[in-house]
């Protein structure tokens, strides 16, 4: 019996001390494909985000209605911060416009149900009158692009394409709303 306990303890200690190789963490920058600047002048409010996506972890899904985080693959900053910075760079900054562009990141994930998968992004945008806080216009934008490969690095390439198209669409919408008002 003592031998069995000693053998079990040795195996337990050996398992704790093993130096099994671990994959290195990889960090990716969420940046959009180049796009045109908007004509409109707006104040771009910080982008809010659904709680599950409020992380630097890259999200994937292998089945409808499920989400998980890639284990060793992360964004260099939270996606909503990267999206806010890129939105702000597409618009002429200025409080003169009397409008605020408010955005909410609904989802950003690698749909990996079928190889190589698809990068999906959904963003809701609102144009708000800061004086009355009235919503002048509201729209939800969804874009997707094929992942280059069936892994996080391939998904990141798809995210860049999808985000570029989404930001172009938001900029065109804001410009159209400015002309309509």
PDB file of N, CA and C in Angstrom, residues 24-28 56-59 69-76 152-153:
ATOM      1  N   UNK A  24       3.158  29.512 -27.902  1.00  0.00           N
ATOM      2  CA  UNK A  24       3.364  30.915 -27.513  1.00  0.00           C
ATOM      3  C   UNK A  24       2.121  31.738 -27.839  1.00  0.00           C
ATOM      4  N   UNK A  25       1.825  32.710 -26.991  1.00  0.00           N
ATOM      5  CA  UNK A  25       0.725  33.634 -27.261  1.00  0.00           C
ATOM      6  C   UNK A  25       1.062  34.469 -28.491  1.00  0.00           C
ATOM      7  N   UNK A  26       0.052  34.719 -29.325  1.00  0.00           N
ATOM      8  CA  UNK A  26       0.215  35.573 -30.497  1.00  0.00           C
ATOM      9  C   UNK A  26      -0.769  36.725 -30.384  1.00  0.00           C
ATOM     10  N   UNK A  27      -0.303  37.906 -30.729  1.00  0.00           N
ATOM     11  CA  UNK A  27      -1.119  39.113 -30.654  1.00  0.00           C
ATOM     12  C   UNK A  27      -1.285  39.698 -32.047  1.00  0.00           C
ATOM     13  N   UNK A  28      -2.512  40.094 -32.365  1.00  0.00           N
ATOM     14  CA  UNK A  28      -2.839  40.629 -33.679  1.00  0.00           C
ATOM     15  C   UNK A  28      -3.429  42.023 -33.542  1.00  0.00           C
ATOM     16  N   UNK A  56      -9.597  41.083 -24.974  1.00  0.00           N
ATOM     17  CA  UNK A  56      -8.586  41.020 -26.028  1.00  0.00           C
ATOM     18  C   UNK A  56      -8.565  39.652 -26.695  1.00  0.00           C
ATOM     19  N   UNK A  57      -9.289  38.691 -26.157  1.00  0.00           N
ATOM     20  CA  UNK A  57      -9.323  37.352 -26.743  1.00  0.00           C
ATOM     21  C   UNK A  57     -10.091  37.368 -28.062  1.00  0.00           C
ATOM     22  N   UNK A  58      -9.590  36.639 -29.040  1.00  0.00           N
ATOM     23  CA  UNK A  58     -10.273  36.507 -30.322  1.00  0.00           C
ATOM     24  C   UNK A  58     -11.342  35.424 -30.164  1.00  0.00           C
ATOM     25  N   UNK A  59     -12.532  35.703 -30.649  1.00  0.00           N
ATOM     26  CA  UNK A  59     -13.682  34.822 -30.457  1.00  0.00           C
ATOM     27  C   UNK A  59     -13.936  34.002 -31.722  1.00  0.00           C
ATOM     28  N   UNK A  69     -13.332  31.376 -26.897  1.00  0.00           N
ATOM     29  CA  UNK A  69     -12.146  32.201 -27.107  1.00  0.00           C
ATOM     30  C   UNK A  69     -11.002  31.325 -27.605  1.00  0.00           C
ATOM     31  N   UNK A  70     -10.260  31.824 -28.601  1.00  0.00           N
ATOM     32  CA  UNK A  70      -9.034  31.140 -28.999  1.00  0.00           C
ATOM     33  C   UNK A  70      -8.086  31.155 -27.807  1.00  0.00           C
ATOM     34  N   UNK A  71      -7.391  30.064 -27.592  1.00  0.00           N
ATOM     35  CA  UNK A  71      -6.573  29.922 -26.392  1.00  0.00           C
ATOM     36  C   UNK A  71      -5.295  30.758 -26.410  1.00  0.00           C
ATOM     37  N   UNK A  72      -4.602  30.827 -27.512  1.00  0.00           N
ATOM     38  CA  UNK A  72      -3.300  31.498 -27.542  1.00  0.00           C
ATOM     39  C   UNK A  72      -3.261  32.679 -28.517  1.00  0.00           C
ATOM     40  N   UNK A  73      -4.412  33.177 -28.918  1.00  0.00           N
ATOM     41  CA  UNK A  73      -4.483  34.247 -29.916  1.00  0.00           C
ATOM     42  C   UNK A  73      -5.324  35.392 -29.380  1.00  0.00           C
ATOM     43  N   UNK A  74      -4.736  36.594 -29.404  1.00  0.00           N
ATOM     44  CA  UNK A  74      -5.393  37.754 -28.809  1.00  0.00           C
ATOM     45  C   UNK A  74      -5.210  38.987 -29.687  1.00  0.00           C
ATOM     46  N   UNK A  75      -6.080  39.976 -29.454  1.00  0.00           N
ATOM     47  CA  UNK A  75      -5.911  41.288 -30.062  1.00  0.00           C
ATOM     48  C   UNK A  75      -4.922  42.080 -29.226  1.00  0.00           C
ATOM     49  N   UNK A  76      -4.239  43.033 -29.837  1.00  0.00           N
ATOM     50  CA  UNK A  76      -3.322  43.887 -29.077  1.00  0.00           C
ATOM     51  C   UNK A  76      -4.086  44.853 -28.183  1.00  0.00           C
ATOM     52  N   UNK A 152      -6.889  31.232 -36.190  1.00  0.00           N
ATOM     53  CA  UNK A 152      -6.993  32.644 -35.798  1.00  0.00           C
ATOM     54  C   UNK A 152      -6.263  33.579 -36.767  1.00  0.00           C
ATOM     55  N   UNK A 153      -5.021  33.281 -37.197  1.00  0.00           N
ATOM     56  CA  UNK A 153      -4.370  34.195 -38.145  1.00  0.00           C
ATOM     57  C   UNK A 153      -5.163  34.361 -39.448  1.00  0.00           C
TER      58      UNK A 153
END
